[in-house]
Structure formats: C-alpha cells, structure tokens
Coordinates of C-alpha atoms and ligand atoms in Angstrom, one line a residue:
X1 CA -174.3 -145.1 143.8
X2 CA -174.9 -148.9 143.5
X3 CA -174.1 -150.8 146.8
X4 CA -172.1 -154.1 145.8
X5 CA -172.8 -157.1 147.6
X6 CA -169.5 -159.6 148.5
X7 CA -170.5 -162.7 150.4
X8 CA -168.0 -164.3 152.4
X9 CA -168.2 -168.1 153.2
X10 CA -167.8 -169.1 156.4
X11 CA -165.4 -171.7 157.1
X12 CA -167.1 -175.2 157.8
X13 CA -164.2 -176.6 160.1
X14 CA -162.1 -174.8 162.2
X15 CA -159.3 -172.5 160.9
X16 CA -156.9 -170.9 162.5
X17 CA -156.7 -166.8 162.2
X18 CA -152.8 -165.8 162.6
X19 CA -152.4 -165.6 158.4
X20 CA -155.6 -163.2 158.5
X21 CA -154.6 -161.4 161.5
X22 CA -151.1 -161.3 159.9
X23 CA -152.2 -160.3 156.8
X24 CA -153.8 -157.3 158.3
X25 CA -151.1 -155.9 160.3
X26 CA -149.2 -156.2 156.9
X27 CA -152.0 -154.3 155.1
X28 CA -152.0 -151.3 158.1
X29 CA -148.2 -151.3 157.8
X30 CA -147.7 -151.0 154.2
X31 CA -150.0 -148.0 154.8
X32 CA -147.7 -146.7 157.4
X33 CA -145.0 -146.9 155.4
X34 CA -146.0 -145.6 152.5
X35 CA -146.4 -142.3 152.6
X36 CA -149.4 -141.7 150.5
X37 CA -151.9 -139.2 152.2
X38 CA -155.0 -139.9 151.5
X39 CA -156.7 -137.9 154.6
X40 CA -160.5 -138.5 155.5
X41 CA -160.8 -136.5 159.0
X42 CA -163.4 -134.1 158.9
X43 CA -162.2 -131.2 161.4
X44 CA -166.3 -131.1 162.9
X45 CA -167.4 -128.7 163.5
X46 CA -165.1 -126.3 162.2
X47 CA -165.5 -128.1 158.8
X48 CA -169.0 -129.9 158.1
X49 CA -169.4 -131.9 155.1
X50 CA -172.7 -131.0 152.8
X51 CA -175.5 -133.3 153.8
X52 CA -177.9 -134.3 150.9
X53 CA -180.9 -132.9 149.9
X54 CA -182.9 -135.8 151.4
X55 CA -181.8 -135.8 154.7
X56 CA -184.2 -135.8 157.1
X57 CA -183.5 -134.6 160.5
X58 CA -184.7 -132.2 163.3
X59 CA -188.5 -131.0 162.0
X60 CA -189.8 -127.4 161.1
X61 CA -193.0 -126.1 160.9
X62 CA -193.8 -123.5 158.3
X63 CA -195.8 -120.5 158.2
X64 CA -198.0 -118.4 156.5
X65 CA -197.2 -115.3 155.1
X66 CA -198.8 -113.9 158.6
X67 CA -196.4 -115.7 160.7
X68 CA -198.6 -118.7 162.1
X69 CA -198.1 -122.2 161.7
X70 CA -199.5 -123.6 158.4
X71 CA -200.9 -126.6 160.5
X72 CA -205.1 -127.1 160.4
X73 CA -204.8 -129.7 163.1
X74 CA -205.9 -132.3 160.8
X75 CA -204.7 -135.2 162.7
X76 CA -202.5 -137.2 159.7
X77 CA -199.4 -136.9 160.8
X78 CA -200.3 -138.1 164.9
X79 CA -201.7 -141.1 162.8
X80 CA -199.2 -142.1 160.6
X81 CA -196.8 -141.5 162.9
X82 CA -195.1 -144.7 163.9
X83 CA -192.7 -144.0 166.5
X84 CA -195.9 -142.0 168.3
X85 CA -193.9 -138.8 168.8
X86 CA -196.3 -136.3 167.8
X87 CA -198.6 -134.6 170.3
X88 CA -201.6 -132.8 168.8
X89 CA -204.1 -131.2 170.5
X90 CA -206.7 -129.4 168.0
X91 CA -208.6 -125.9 168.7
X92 CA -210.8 -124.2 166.5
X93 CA -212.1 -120.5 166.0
X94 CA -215.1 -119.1 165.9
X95 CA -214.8 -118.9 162.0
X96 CA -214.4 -123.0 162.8
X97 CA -211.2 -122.7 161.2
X98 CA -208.9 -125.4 163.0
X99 CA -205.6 -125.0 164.7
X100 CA -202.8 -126.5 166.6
X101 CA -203.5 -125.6 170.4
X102 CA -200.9 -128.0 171.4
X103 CA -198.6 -129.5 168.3
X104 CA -194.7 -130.9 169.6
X105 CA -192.5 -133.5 168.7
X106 CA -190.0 -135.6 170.3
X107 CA -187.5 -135.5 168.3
X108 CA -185.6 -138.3 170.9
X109 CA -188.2 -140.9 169.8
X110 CA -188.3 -140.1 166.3
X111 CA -186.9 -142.2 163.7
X112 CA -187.0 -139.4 161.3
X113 CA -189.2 -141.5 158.4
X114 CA -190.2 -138.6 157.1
X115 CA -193.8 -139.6 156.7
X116 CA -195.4 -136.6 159.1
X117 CA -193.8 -134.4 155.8
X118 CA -195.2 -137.0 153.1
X119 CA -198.8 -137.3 154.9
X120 CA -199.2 -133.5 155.7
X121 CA -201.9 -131.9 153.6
X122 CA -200.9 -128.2 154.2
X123 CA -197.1 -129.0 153.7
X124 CA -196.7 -127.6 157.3
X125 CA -194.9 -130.0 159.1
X126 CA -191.1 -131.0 157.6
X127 CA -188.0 -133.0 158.6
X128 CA -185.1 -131.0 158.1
X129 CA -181.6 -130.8 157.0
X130 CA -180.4 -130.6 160.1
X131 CA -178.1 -132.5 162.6
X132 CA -177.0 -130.5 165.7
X133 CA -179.4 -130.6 167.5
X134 CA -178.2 -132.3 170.8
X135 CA -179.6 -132.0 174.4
X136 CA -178.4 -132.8 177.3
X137 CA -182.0 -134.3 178.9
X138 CA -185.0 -136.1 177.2
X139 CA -186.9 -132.8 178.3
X140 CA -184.8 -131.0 175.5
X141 CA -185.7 -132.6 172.7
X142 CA -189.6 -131.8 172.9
X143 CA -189.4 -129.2 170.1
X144 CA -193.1 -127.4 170.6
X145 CA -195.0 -125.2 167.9
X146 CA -192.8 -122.1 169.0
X147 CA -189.8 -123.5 168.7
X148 CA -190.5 -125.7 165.4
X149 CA -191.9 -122.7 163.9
X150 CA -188.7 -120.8 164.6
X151 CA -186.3 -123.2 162.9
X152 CA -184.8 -121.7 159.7
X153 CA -183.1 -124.6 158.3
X154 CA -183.8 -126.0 154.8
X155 CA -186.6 -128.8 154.7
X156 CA -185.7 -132.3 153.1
X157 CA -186.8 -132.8 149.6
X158 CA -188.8 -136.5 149.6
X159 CA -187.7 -139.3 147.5
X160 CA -189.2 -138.7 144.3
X161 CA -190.3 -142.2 142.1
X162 CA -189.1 -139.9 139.1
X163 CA -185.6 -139.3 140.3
X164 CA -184.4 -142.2 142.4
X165 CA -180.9 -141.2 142.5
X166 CA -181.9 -137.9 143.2
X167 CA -179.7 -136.3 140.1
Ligands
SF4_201 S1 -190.4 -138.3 160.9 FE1 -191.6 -140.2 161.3 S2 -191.2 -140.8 163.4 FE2 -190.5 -138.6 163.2 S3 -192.3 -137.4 163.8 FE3 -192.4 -137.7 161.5 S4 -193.7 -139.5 161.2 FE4 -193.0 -139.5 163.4
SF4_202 S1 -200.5 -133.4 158.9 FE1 -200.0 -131.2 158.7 S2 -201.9 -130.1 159.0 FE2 -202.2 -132.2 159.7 S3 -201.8 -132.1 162.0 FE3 -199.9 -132.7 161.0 S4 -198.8 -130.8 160.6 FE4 -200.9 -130.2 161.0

C-alpha cells in the first residue's frame, strides 16, 4: 500500500488552539454519538492477527535431515551483524568439516534486520515469524544453538527486488 505524505505548515505567529482543541472534542463526540461500530480491538492473545510473510522476528536455526544445525561456522553472519548480537565460536572435526561449538543470539540487542538470513551461505540461520517471545531478564533472551534449533515457527521470506509488494 502506498504511504501518502500530508505536510502541515506550521503557524509563523502565535495561534491560539481552543477551535482545534474544540474541534476535536466535536470529532470524538460525533463518534460517540453516532452509533456506528466500527471495532478495531484485537482480543490478544485469544485472537492474533496474521503477521506477514516478511516479518522478521525471533531467529531459528535449521537442520539437516540428521538433526544438526545446518551452520558451517563460516563467520558471515557475526560480521555483518550490526547490532553485534551473534556469538560464534567455530570447531572443526577430524574430517575438518566446520561447526558451531558455541553459536547464540541476543535476541534483546537485535534489531531484527534480517541480514544474518540474507548473508548465510547454508541458509541455516533465519529470522522468524514470530513475536511472543518475552522474558522477564536480559539472561532470557540469549537463544543458544539448542534452543534456536528447536524453534518450529515459519522463517521470514526476504524482500525480493522482483516482488516489492510482496503479491
Ligand atoms: S537480524 Fe540483524 S541484528 Fe539480528 S542477529 Fe541478524 S544480523 Fe544481527
Ligand atoms: S552465516 Fe550461516 S553458516 Fe555462517 S556462521 Fe552464520 S549461521 Fe553459520
């Protein structure tokens, strides 16, 4: 949907705000009175509203068919990252196959840019579309490989240059 722009002038002397502030109270009492029910409350969480297919919100790590985390500890997504909220710390087999021996986010400090998904070779790491996911201390919201591998939520599709309104 298009976002319209209305710029409003400021006054360059000084104005006085009763007919605006009266004008208002007319406006919410004309709704008052009027009868017409034109309801907007969401009863959360009983009811939740669908959230778009680009949402990007609490991260999931996915796996191979095997069960382990699709990560190769490559290091992109530490490096892009700019709210510095991914912890990596890289192993390696004897096969000298790499792996995440530490991997967690902070999903406090992230700004959910969605760039760890974008930048991610293996497709391992996603935002997700996800909301509820509330702590009550900072500790909380360090989500480590365990837990980010046992999120089930769908992953957020990217912005694609092709489909801008994502149709
Ligand atoms: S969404 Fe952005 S800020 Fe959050 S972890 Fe990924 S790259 Fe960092
Ligand atoms: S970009 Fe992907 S493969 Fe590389 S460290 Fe991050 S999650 Fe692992």
């Amino acid at each position: 949907m298009p976002i319209n722009v209305k710029v409003m002038n400021r006054p360059v002397e000084q104005v006085s705000y009763i007919r605006a502030t009266l004008s208002g109270m007319a406006n919410t009492f004309r709704h008052f009175v009027s009868g017409r029910r034109h309801e907007v409350t969401t009863q959360y969480p009983e009811e939740k509203e669908a959230i778009s297919r680009r949402w990007r919100g609490t991260h999931r790590m996915l796996t191979t068919e095997t069960g382990k985390a699709k990560c190769v500890a490559c290091g992109l997504c530490p490096t892009v990252c700019p709210a510095n909220c991914i912890k990596l710390v890289p192993g390696e087999d004897e096969d000298g196959n790499r792996y995440p021996l530490v991997f967690e986010i902070d999903e406090f400090r992230c700004i959910f840019c969605g760039y760890c998904q974008e930048v991610c070779p293996e497709e391992a790491i996603h935002v997700g579309r996800h909301y509820e996911n509330a702590e009550y201390s900072r500790e909380g919201f360090v989500y480590d490989l365990e837990r980010l591998t046992a999120q089930t939520h769908p992953v957020c599709e990217m912005w694609d240059p092709a489909d801008p309104l994502g149709e």
